Amino acid sequence: MSAHLLIRQATVLIDRAFQVSDVLVQDGKIAQVAPEIAIDSDTPVIDATGLTLLPGVIDPQVHFREPGLEYKEDLFTASCACAKGGVTSFLEMPNTKPLTTTQEMLNDKLDRASQKCLVNYGFFIGATAENLPDLETANPTCGIKIFMGSMHGALLVDQESALERIFASGRRLIAVHAEDQARIRARREQFAGITDPAVHSQIQDNQAALNATQLALKLSKKYQRRLHILHLSTGEEAELLRHDKPVWVTAEVTPQHLVLNTSAYETIGTFAQMNPPLRSPQDNEILWNALRDGVIDFIATDHAPHTIEEKAQGYPNTPSGMPGVETSLPIMLTQAKQGKCTVEQVANWMSTAVAKAYKIPNKGIIAPGYDADLVLVDLDTYKPVLREELQTKCGWSPFEGWNLTGWPVVTIVGGQVVFDRGKLHTDVRGKALSFG
Ligand code: DOR
């Protein structure tokens, strides 16, 4: 593999504006960005005329199922899906088997990823009611994940006293899945026997999400603790943060919570089931406004694959979650084309702002000295999401049949071409991310 690479005549996002430019990559980094760069005859060239160059997507919430649940997905198949989707780095969640709640399990994931991952990787450490010491010392990690609800077993931390102990000790980022487990439990009984999957959004309702977000915010304010609210899903939570968001708090939204709502149960049934659930069209609009206004900081997919057989079992026996890494960028760029936002905002929400929030050095910006994690997209061609083209092991997408633009043409990880016009280069390996 050559240490040099020239991307010629791409429309490049430079300093928040687009300019047609050459980009020279050297030893895994961006070496030069200029209108025309002279090169040696042996430097490989990617002709990017008519294509747009964006910083590679950093997906800050994914569930890649390894170890223990590889029948749904594994780090190799998931990272192939990332490469195809323009995702050059990901932050992965601890609800694997065994759980990622100790240094030993974190090391195991890092080791597996170094052998199998086509893109860069980072892992959360999962909080239990008992592993306070691990939460502060585990390294490297992007932060502590707390499931306040929608979880069972050791990873469910739903008692305020246990939550307060975690918020009170240490300084590193706490990311919360904010749903009120007590309310969910009570409503599950109230709605027992209903098999229409649409009831999922009623059981785990807006109030359940709001209660937990309020509690996390209260504890974060009490201890001035760095808090990140994962997959914010309701208008109520967005309005809460609009009026009360300390500078040390960030929030994310998924593409699904922006472009899907409860009407999806009518078309794709339990394949629309996720936690927190899909909400109303009004919630979609309030979330869009919050994202555009900076109340919500960035986007994550919550890629959570389950097999078609599992998803077809019938509610309430179906698991929650849907895949997302290979469709998130075209979904958002199609929204940009439709006028919901700008391409520059998409690049910020899916890369620059994530690198900033998680203090990932040298990523998320196209400028000399930054890592050459890049994606070239085609903003003119429309192509449908097709099941047979999916790389995720689960083999389905909630967006099948959607006609999208902004599909990645070439994805580059650390200066290496990992996806090129439909072909994956499966010999490429990403690196462990570091967190400043
Ligand atoms: O829908 C979801 N599925 N939400 C989560 O937070 C967990 C995920 C999973 O792991 O399946």
Tab-separated table of C-alpha atoms and ligand atoms in Angstrom:
chain	number	residue	atom	x	y	z
A	1	MET	CA	0.000	0.000	0.000
A	2	SER	CA	1.436	3.356	-1.023
A	3	ALA	CA	1.994	5.995	1.636
A	4	HIS	CA	0.797	8.664	-0.807
A	5	LEU	CA	-2.579	9.283	-2.368
A	6	LEU	CA	-3.952	12.237	-4.296
A	7	ILE	CA	-7.659	12.994	-4.379
A	8	ARG	CA	-8.027	15.142	-7.456
A	9	GLN	CA	-10.614	17.896	-8.004
A	10	ALA	CA	-13.088	16.967	-5.293
A	11	THR	CA	-15.631	19.433	-3.991
A	12	VAL	CA	-14.112	19.697	-0.532
A	13	LEU	CA	-15.545	20.954	2.729
A	14	ILE	CA	-12.877	23.440	3.823
A	15	ASP	CA	-13.522	25.869	6.680
A	16	ARG	CA	-17.289	25.325	6.530
A	17	ALA	CA	-17.509	26.047	2.793
A	18	PHE	CA	-17.140	23.972	-0.359
A	19	GLN	CA	-14.299	24.490	-2.815
A	20	VAL	CA	-13.056	22.380	-5.722
A	21	SER	CA	-9.645	21.250	-4.584
A	22	ASP	CA	-6.940	18.575	-4.584
A	23	VAL	CA	-6.172	16.766	-1.327
A	24	LEU	CA	-2.836	15.033	-0.810
A	25	VAL	CA	-2.665	12.229	1.717
A	26	GLN	CA	0.667	11.124	3.102
A	27	ASP	CA	1.402	8.499	5.772
A	28	GLY	CA	-2.221	8.356	6.876
A	29	LYS	CA	-2.618	12.119	7.302
A	30	ILE	CA	-3.868	14.970	5.186
A	31	ALA	CA	-0.663	16.609	3.919
A	32	GLN	CA	-1.969	19.385	1.672
A	33	VAL	CA	-5.234	20.887	0.484
A	34	ALA	CA	-4.843	23.180	-2.521
A	35	PRO	CA	-6.520	23.994	-5.852
A	36	GLU	CA	-3.884	22.012	-7.760
A	37	ILE	CA	-1.165	19.804	-6.270
A	38	ALA	CA	1.805	18.548	-8.311
A	39	ILE	CA	2.743	14.918	-7.618
A	40	ASP	CA	5.239	12.223	-8.634
A	41	SER	CA	4.095	9.944	-11.406
A	42	ASP	CA	3.931	6.959	-9.012
A	43	THR	CA	1.415	8.594	-6.624
A	44	PRO	CA	-1.979	6.901	-6.911
A	45	VAL	CA	-4.746	9.304	-7.932
A	46	ILE	CA	-8.473	9.190	-7.263
A	47	ASP	CA	-10.331	11.265	-9.831
A	48	ALA	CA	-13.012	12.902	-7.695
A	49	THR	CA	-14.441	15.231	-10.316
A	50	GLY	CA	-18.102	15.826	-9.505
A	51	LEU	CA	-17.843	14.134	-6.097
A	52	THR	CA	-17.956	15.753	-2.660
A	53	LEU	CA	-15.284	15.055	-0.042
A	54	LEU	CA	-16.423	15.020	3.589
A	55	PRO	CA	-14.673	14.061	6.822
A	56	GLY	CA	-15.345	10.364	7.510
A	57	VAL	CA	-18.400	9.741	9.657
A	58	ILE	CA	-17.763	9.078	13.349
A	59	ASP	CA	-20.739	7.073	14.608
A	60	PRO	CA	-20.827	7.532	18.386
A	61	GLN	CA	-23.382	4.852	19.264
A	62	VAL	CA	-23.381	1.354	17.802
A	63	HIS	CA	-24.002	-2.189	19.058
A	64	PHE	CA	-21.745	-4.582	17.135
A	65	ARG	CA	-22.586	-7.756	19.128
A	66	GLU	CA	-19.080	-9.191	19.528
A	67	PRO	CA	-18.288	-11.018	21.722
A	68	GLY	CA	-21.141	-13.382	22.372
A	69	LEU	CA	-23.867	-12.434	19.918
A	70	GLU	CA	-22.010	-12.915	16.645
A	71	TYR	CA	-25.001	-14.607	15.045
A	72	LYS	CA	-26.500	-11.073	14.768
A	73	GLU	CA	-23.338	-9.176	13.758
A	74	ASP	CA	-19.600	-9.194	14.415
A	75	LEU	CA	-16.820	-6.660	14.298
A	76	PHE	CA	-15.809	-7.688	10.771
A	77	THR	CA	-19.275	-7.575	9.184
A	78	ALA	CA	-20.201	-4.416	11.087
A	79	SER	CA	-17.013	-2.660	10.020
A	80	CYS	CA	-17.627	-3.708	6.381
A	81	ALA	CA	-21.037	-2.028	6.710
A	82	CYS	CA	-19.284	1.037	8.183
A	83	ALA	CA	-16.816	1.231	5.283
A	84	LYS	CA	-19.656	1.027	2.759
A	85	GLY	CA	-21.580	3.706	4.673
A	86	GLY	CA	-18.688	6.173	4.934
A	87	VAL	CA	-18.298	5.517	8.679
A	88	THR	CA	-14.565	5.641	9.402
A	89	SER	CA	-14.767	5.451	13.223
A	90	PHE	CA	-17.305	4.106	15.711
A	91	LEU	CA	-17.947	4.062	19.453
A	92	GLU	CA	-19.424	0.744	20.551
A	93	MET	CA	-21.712	-0.133	23.458
A	94	PRO	CA	-21.080	-2.578	26.324
A	95	ASN	CA	-24.168	-4.849	26.056
A	96	THR	CA	-22.250	-7.757	24.557
A	97	LYS	CA	-21.733	-11.186	26.133
A	98	PRO	CA	-19.876	-10.970	28.454
A	99	LEU	CA	-20.667	-7.351	29.233
A	100	THR	CA	-17.916	-4.741	28.780
A	101	THR	CA	-17.747	-3.781	32.445
A	102	THR	CA	-14.080	-4.449	33.284
A	103	GLN	CA	-10.631	-3.614	31.912
A	104	GLU	CA	-10.267	-7.252	30.930
A	105	MET	CA	-13.381	-7.180	28.744
A	106	LEU	CA	-12.409	-3.826	27.277
A	107	ASN	CA	-8.997	-5.273	26.358
A	108	ASP	CA	-10.695	-8.263	24.779
A	109	LYS	CA	-12.798	-6.004	22.522
A	110	LEU	CA	-9.789	-3.868	21.582
A	111	ASP	CA	-7.855	-6.990	20.707
A	112	ARG	CA	-10.675	-8.408	18.573
A	113	ALA	CA	-11.150	-5.057	16.833
A	114	SER	CA	-7.437	-4.742	16.025
A	115	GLN	CA	-7.658	-8.071	14.197
A	116	LYS	CA	-11.013	-7.614	12.453
A	117	CYS	CA	-12.027	-3.983	12.060
A	118	LEU	CA	-11.739	-2.186	8.730
A	119	VAL	CA	-12.361	1.175	10.443
A	120	ASN	CA	-11.289	2.926	13.669
A	121	TYR	CA	-12.864	1.864	16.935
A	122	GLY	CA	-13.552	2.933	20.505
A	123	PHE	CA	-15.563	1.260	23.250
A	124	PHE	CA	-17.719	2.363	26.153
A	125	ILE	CA	-17.343	0.822	29.590
A	126	GLY	CA	-20.725	-0.232	30.976
A	127	ALA	CA	-21.842	0.836	34.443
A	128	THR	CA	-23.335	-1.641	36.880
A	129	ALA	CA	-24.341	-0.902	40.457
A	130	GLU	CA	-21.042	-2.467	41.562
A	131	ASN	CA	-18.167	-1.539	39.246
A	132	LEU	CA	-17.332	2.039	40.310
A	133	PRO	CA	-13.542	1.446	40.430
A	134	ASP	CA	-13.511	0.007	36.869
A	135	LEU	CA	-15.484	2.981	35.595
A	136	GLU	CA	-12.745	5.395	36.557
A	137	THR	CA	-9.697	3.356	35.604
A	138	ALA	CA	-10.670	1.494	32.431
A	139	ASN	CA	-8.591	2.733	29.516
A	140	PRO	CA	-8.879	3.627	26.694
A	141	THR	CA	-12.600	4.310	26.702
A	142	CYS	CA	-14.807	7.020	25.250
A	143	GLY	CA	-16.877	7.052	28.427
A	144	ILE	CA	-19.232	5.331	30.821
A	145	LYS	CA	-22.525	3.980	29.464
A	146	ILE	CA	-25.486	3.855	31.830
A	147	PHE	CA	-28.702	2.132	30.862
A	148	MET	CA	-31.210	3.905	33.141
A	149	GLY	CA	-33.927	1.818	31.474
A	150	SER	CA	-34.698	-0.567	28.608
A	151	MET	CA	-32.184	-3.098	29.812
A	152	HIS	CA	-32.127	-6.124	32.039
A	153	GLY	CA	-29.455	-7.747	34.177
A	154	ALA	CA	-26.346	-6.064	35.553
A	155	LEU	CA	-26.299	-3.196	33.018
A	156	LEU	CA	-29.615	-1.814	34.242
A	157	VAL	CA	-28.881	0.976	36.739
A	158	ASP	CA	-32.302	2.393	37.576
A	159	GLN	CA	-32.000	3.267	41.269
A	160	GLU	CA	-31.322	6.941	41.964
A	161	SER	CA	-28.892	6.080	44.782
A	162	ALA	CA	-26.762	3.916	42.477
A	163	LEU	CA	-26.900	6.548	39.736
A	164	GLU	CA	-25.888	9.243	42.204
A	165	ARG	CA	-22.849	7.222	43.318
A	166	ILE	CA	-21.659	7.060	39.709
A	167	PHE	CA	-22.276	10.757	38.992
A	168	ALA	CA	-20.552	11.719	42.245
A	169	SER	CA	-17.323	9.828	41.645
A	170	GLY	CA	-14.875	10.554	38.893
A	171	ARG	CA	-14.852	12.959	36.001
A	172	ARG	CA	-15.124	11.111	32.742
A	173	LEU	CA	-18.041	11.380	30.351
A	174	ILE	CA	-21.267	9.606	31.312
A	175	ALA	CA	-23.563	8.663	28.411
A	176	VAL	CA	-27.110	7.736	29.396
A	177	HIS	CA	-29.833	5.701	27.770
A	178	ALA	CA	-32.565	7.741	29.430
A	179	GLU	CA	-35.811	5.844	29.946
A	180	ASP	CA	-37.646	5.448	33.269
A	181	GLN	CA	-37.664	1.712	33.965
A	182	ALA	CA	-40.286	1.862	36.743
A	183	ARG	CA	-42.730	3.627	34.446
A	184	ILE	CA	-42.005	1.191	31.601
A	185	ARG	CA	-42.594	-1.766	33.948
A	186	ALA	CA	-45.947	-0.400	35.117
A	187	ARG	CA	-47.130	0.419	31.602
A	188	ARG	CA	-46.048	-2.975	30.298
A	189	GLU	CA	-48.563	-4.492	32.727
A	190	GLN	CA	-51.211	-1.965	31.791
A	191	PHE	CA	-50.894	-2.787	28.073
A	192	ALA	CA	-50.261	-6.543	28.497
A	193	GLY	CA	-51.779	-8.764	25.823
A	194	ILE	CA	-51.624	-6.181	23.004
A	195	THR	CA	-49.643	-7.558	20.065
A	196	ASP	CA	-49.796	-4.513	17.770
A	197	PRO	CA	-46.181	-3.274	17.802
A	198	ALA	CA	-47.430	0.328	17.793
A	199	VAL	CA	-48.150	-0.154	21.515
A	200	HIS	CA	-44.368	-0.155	22.057
A	201	SER	CA	-44.349	3.638	21.676
A	202	GLN	CA	-47.187	3.901	24.210
A	203	ILE	CA	-45.557	1.620	26.779
A	204	GLN	CA	-42.175	3.350	26.578
A	205	ASP	CA	-43.816	6.732	26.140
A	206	ASN	CA	-42.491	10.294	25.951
A	207	GLN	CA	-42.950	10.718	29.699
A	208	ALA	CA	-40.714	7.697	30.404
A	209	ALA	CA	-37.931	9.299	28.382
A	210	LEU	CA	-38.481	12.748	29.899
A	211	ASN	CA	-38.419	11.446	33.501
A	212	ALA	CA	-35.032	9.806	33.005
A	213	THR	CA	-33.516	12.736	31.124
A	214	GLN	CA	-34.664	15.069	33.917
A	215	LEU	CA	-33.026	12.834	36.519
A	216	ALA	CA	-29.742	12.565	34.581
A	217	LEU	CA	-29.708	16.338	34.114
A	218	LYS	CA	-30.358	16.908	37.819
A	219	LEU	CA	-27.459	14.660	38.836
A	220	SER	CA	-25.159	16.128	36.198
A	221	LYS	CA	-25.888	19.632	37.500
A	222	LYS	CA	-25.429	18.620	41.122
A	223	TYR	CA	-21.942	17.211	40.453
A	224	GLN	CA	-21.078	19.268	37.359
A	225	ARG	CA	-20.505	15.955	35.689
A	226	ARG	CA	-19.926	15.665	31.928
A	227	LEU	CA	-23.168	14.165	30.610
A	228	HIS	CA	-24.127	12.962	27.167
A	229	ILE	CA	-27.741	12.066	26.419
A	230	LEU	CA	-27.899	9.244	23.904
A	231	HIS	CA	-30.601	9.018	21.205
A	232	LEU	CA	-32.823	11.859	22.397
A	233	SER	CA	-36.240	10.975	21.013
A	234	THR	CA	-38.959	13.313	22.286
A	235	GLY	CA	-39.986	16.913	21.775
A	236	GLU	CA	-40.327	17.245	25.551
A	237	GLU	CA	-36.662	16.363	26.167
A	238	ALA	CA	-35.547	18.702	23.387
A	239	GLU	CA	-37.558	21.566	24.886
A	240	LEU	CA	-36.167	20.787	28.347
A	241	LEU	CA	-32.613	21.051	27.021
A	242	ARG	CA	-33.427	24.159	25.010
A	243	HIS	CA	-34.067	25.958	28.303
A	244	ASP	CA	-31.681	24.109	30.596
A	245	LYS	CA	-28.487	22.755	29.062
A	246	PRO	CA	-25.266	23.361	30.973
A	247	VAL	CA	-22.161	23.695	28.793
A	248	TRP	CA	-20.912	20.287	29.933
A	249	VAL	CA	-24.016	18.504	28.577
A	250	THR	CA	-24.365	17.202	25.002
A	251	ALA	CA	-27.122	15.257	23.253
A	252	GLU	CA	-27.515	13.188	20.107
A	253	VAL	CA	-30.388	12.079	17.877
A	254	THR	CA	-30.639	9.129	15.480
A	255	PRO	CA	-31.618	9.445	11.814
A	256	GLN	CA	-34.553	7.117	12.618
A	257	HIS	CA	-35.964	9.533	15.199
A	258	LEU	CA	-35.735	12.321	12.605
A	259	VAL	CA	-37.176	10.594	9.541
A	260	LEU	CA	-39.356	7.760	10.917
A	261	ASN	CA	-42.306	7.987	13.288
A	262	THR	CA	-45.048	5.736	14.654
A	263	SER	CA	-46.554	5.404	11.169
A	264	ALA	CA	-43.617	3.059	10.400
A	265	TYR	CA	-45.299	0.315	12.453
A	266	GLU	CA	-47.992	0.169	9.731
A	267	THR	CA	-45.440	-0.491	6.994
A	268	ILE	CA	-42.594	-2.440	8.631
A	269	GLY	CA	-44.200	-3.621	11.887
A	270	THR	CA	-41.743	-4.873	14.502
A	271	PHE	CA	-38.798	-3.904	12.274
A	272	ALA	CA	-39.612	-0.357	13.455
A	273	GLN	CA	-39.306	-1.374	17.096
A	274	MET	CA	-36.394	0.249	18.896
A	275	ASN	CA	-35.537	1.785	22.280
A	276	PRO	CA	-36.279	4.567	22.852
A	277	PRO	CA	-39.212	4.025	20.500
A	278	LEU	CA	-40.197	5.979	17.423
A	279	ARG	CA	-42.387	8.975	18.260
A	280	SER	CA	-44.928	11.226	16.496
A	281	PRO	CA	-44.425	13.441	13.417
A	282	GLN	CA	-44.528	16.449	15.792
A	283	ASP	CA	-41.605	14.976	17.729
A	284	ASN	CA	-39.714	14.600	14.414
A	285	GLU	CA	-40.134	18.317	13.742
A	286	ILE	CA	-39.149	19.450	17.240
A	287	LEU	CA	-36.043	17.237	17.076
A	288	TRP	CA	-35.104	18.727	13.678
A	289	ASN	CA	-35.455	22.231	15.090
A	290	ALA	CA	-33.374	21.332	18.140
A	291	LEU	CA	-30.668	19.833	15.925
A	292	ARG	CA	-30.564	22.845	13.612
A	293	ASP	CA	-30.473	25.211	16.615
A	294	GLY	CA	-27.596	23.359	18.305
A	295	VAL	CA	-29.686	22.086	21.234
A	296	ILE	CA	-28.889	18.596	19.927
A	297	ASP	CA	-25.203	18.371	19.126
A	298	PHE	CA	-24.763	15.426	16.771
A	299	ILE	CA	-26.055	12.231	15.193
A	300	ALA	CA	-25.598	8.560	16.095
A	301	THR	CA	-27.215	5.545	14.466
A	302	ASP	CA	-27.678	3.261	17.493
A	303	HIS	CA	-26.954	0.464	14.956
A	304	ALA	CA	-28.577	-2.463	16.799
A	305	PRO	CA	-28.909	-5.481	14.522
A	306	HIS	CA	-31.205	-8.429	15.237
A	307	THR	CA	-31.905	-11.293	12.832
A	308	ILE	CA	-34.928	-11.289	10.565
A	309	GLU	CA	-36.219	-14.373	12.407
A	310	GLU	CA	-35.947	-12.583	15.766
A	311	LYS	CA	-37.694	-9.520	14.386
A	312	ALA	CA	-40.468	-11.632	12.858
A	313	GLN	CA	-41.498	-13.307	16.120
A	314	GLY	CA	-44.365	-10.935	16.854
A	315	TYR	CA	-44.680	-8.243	19.530
A	316	PRO	CA	-43.885	-8.310	22.468
A	317	ASN	CA	-41.424	-11.179	21.893
A	318	THR	CA	-39.397	-9.174	19.387
A	319	PRO	CA	-36.099	-7.506	20.320
A	320	SER	CA	-35.756	-3.731	19.905
A	321	GLY	CA	-33.259	-2.203	17.529
A	322	MET	CA	-32.437	-1.610	13.900
A	323	PRO	CA	-29.223	-1.422	11.861
A	324	GLY	CA	-28.015	1.959	10.592
A	325	VAL	CA	-24.328	2.445	9.786
A	326	GLU	CA	-24.563	1.866	6.052
A	327	THR	CA	-27.561	4.113	5.464
A	328	SER	CA	-27.072	7.001	7.916
A	329	LEU	CA	-24.976	9.258	5.673
A	330	PRO	CA	-27.172	8.913	2.545
A	331	ILE	CA	-30.304	9.316	4.692
A	332	MET	CA	-28.992	12.600	6.105
A	333	LEU	CA	-27.569	13.861	2.795
A	334	THR	CA	-30.905	13.125	1.110
A	335	GLN	CA	-32.565	15.196	3.829
A	336	ALA	CA	-30.051	17.967	3.046
A	337	LYS	CA	-30.929	17.763	-0.650
A	338	GLN	CA	-34.589	18.074	0.324
A	339	GLY	CA	-33.848	21.293	2.208
A	340	LYS	CA	-34.068	20.068	5.805
A	341	CYS	CA	-30.467	21.154	6.474
A	342	THR	CA	-27.211	21.778	4.629
A	343	VAL	CA	-24.503	19.309	3.601
A	344	GLU	CA	-22.096	21.241	5.806
A	345	GLN	CA	-24.405	20.722	8.808
A	346	VAL	CA	-24.528	16.993	8.076
A	347	ALA	CA	-20.713	16.845	8.075
A	348	ASN	CA	-20.643	18.723	11.361
A	349	TRP	CA	-23.283	16.525	13.050
A	350	MET	CA	-21.811	13.268	11.765
A	351	SER	CA	-18.115	13.956	12.230
A	352	THR	CA	-16.731	17.317	13.405
A	353	ALA	CA	-19.015	17.774	16.421
A	354	VAL	CA	-18.586	14.138	17.490
A	355	ALA	CA	-14.777	14.396	17.448
A	356	LYS	CA	-15.048	17.569	19.520
A	357	ALA	CA	-17.485	16.161	22.092
A	358	TYR	CA	-15.479	12.975	22.666
A	359	LYS	CA	-12.136	14.828	22.362
A	360	ILE	CA	-10.907	12.511	19.617
A	361	PRO	CA	-7.706	14.159	18.406
A	362	ASN	CA	-7.036	14.935	14.718
A	363	LYS	CA	-10.383	13.831	13.356
A	364	GLY	CA	-13.522	15.394	11.886
A	365	ILE	CA	-11.887	18.155	9.834
A	366	ILE	CA	-10.334	18.256	6.352
A	367	ALA	CA	-7.119	20.221	6.876
A	368	PRO	CA	-3.383	19.502	6.845
A	369	GLY	CA	-2.285	17.498	9.884
A	370	TYR	CA	-5.651	15.802	10.415
A	371	ASP	CA	-6.054	12.059	9.953
A	372	ALA	CA	-6.999	11.036	6.430
A	373	ASP	CA	-10.380	9.533	7.383
A	374	LEU	CA	-12.465	10.673	4.457
A	375	VAL	CA	-15.533	9.867	2.397
A	376	LEU	CA	-16.250	10.852	-1.182
A	377	VAL	CA	-19.975	11.008	-1.856
A	378	ASP	CA	-22.069	11.414	-4.972
A	379	LEU	CA	-24.714	14.064	-4.382
A	380	ASP	CA	-26.284	13.760	-7.829
A	381	THR	CA	-27.172	10.099	-8.244
A	382	TYR	CA	-30.186	8.496	-6.520
A	383	LYS	CA	-30.170	4.776	-5.702
A	384	PRO	CA	-32.539	2.693	-3.583
A	385	VAL	CA	-31.550	0.840	-0.418
A	386	LEU	CA	-31.475	-2.812	-1.527
A	387	ARG	CA	-31.454	-5.765	0.849
A	388	GLU	CA	-29.063	-7.765	-1.366
A	389	GLU	CA	-26.432	-5.010	-1.179
A	390	LEU	CA	-26.371	-4.754	2.628
A	391	GLN	CA	-23.181	-5.698	4.444
A	392	THR	CA	-24.654	-5.944	7.944
A	393	LYS	CA	-25.009	-9.571	8.988
A	394	CYS	CA	-28.633	-9.061	10.027
A	395	GLY	CA	-29.479	-8.569	6.343
A	396	TRP	CA	-32.263	-5.998	6.540
A	397	SER	CA	-32.779	-2.262	6.867
A	398	PRO	CA	-35.761	-0.183	7.944
A	399	PHE	CA	-35.032	1.940	4.864
A	400	GLU	CA	-35.264	-0.761	2.190
A	401	GLY	CA	-36.714	0.744	-0.981
A	402	TRP	CA	-35.933	4.346	0.034
A	403	ASN	CA	-34.409	6.178	-2.906
A	404	LEU	CA	-31.359	8.018	-1.538
A	405	THR	CA	-28.554	10.225	-2.739
A	406	GLY	CA	-25.187	10.975	-1.148
A	407	TRP	CA	-24.027	7.359	-1.262
A	408	PRO	CA	-20.330	6.869	-0.493
A	409	VAL	CA	-18.241	6.223	-3.616
A	410	VAL	CA	-14.860	5.947	-1.887
A	411	THR	CA	-14.136	5.617	1.843
A	412	ILE	CA	-10.633	6.189	3.202
A	413	VAL	CA	-9.436	5.173	6.684
A	414	GLY	CA	-6.041	6.468	7.815
A	415	GLY	CA	-5.069	7.126	4.201
A	416	GLN	CA	-6.058	3.622	3.050
A	417	VAL	CA	-8.876	3.088	0.579
A	418	VAL	CA	-11.278	0.718	2.318
A	419	PHE	CA	-14.284	1.033	-0.026
A	420	ASP	CA	-14.013	1.915	-3.691
A	421	ARG	CA	-16.994	2.114	-6.035
A	422	GLY	CA	-18.778	-0.913	-4.650
A	423	LYS	CA	-15.717	-2.941	-3.661
A	424	LEU	CA	-14.562	-3.451	-0.074
A	425	HIS	CA	-10.839	-3.746	0.661
A	426	THR	CA	-11.133	-6.182	3.532
A	427	ASP	CA	-7.382	-6.240	4.263
A	428	VAL	CA	-7.476	-2.655	5.618
A	429	ARG	CA	-7.457	-2.298	9.416
A	430	GLY	CA	-8.470	0.705	11.496
A	431	LYS	CA	-6.862	1.860	14.737
A	432	ALA	CA	-7.960	2.262	18.337
A	433	LEU	CA	-9.231	5.798	18.918
A	434	SER	CA	-7.847	7.908	21.708
A	435	PHE	CA	-9.846	10.316	23.848
A	436	GLY	CA	-8.228	13.512	25.112
B	1	DOR	O1	-33.341	-0.497	20.385
B	1	DOR	C1	-32.305	-0.672	21.002
B	1	DOR	N1	-31.593	-1.801	20.870
B	1	DOR	N2	-31.879	0.269	21.861
B	1	DOR	C2	-30.824	0.053	22.682
B	1	DOR	O2	-30.453	0.949	23.392
B	1	DOR	C3	-30.182	-1.268	22.734
B	1	DOR	C4	-30.282	-1.891	21.414
B	1	DOR	C5	-29.769	-3.312	21.334
B	1	DOR	O3	-28.665	-3.555	21.820
B	1	DOR	O4	-30.424	-4.144	20.705
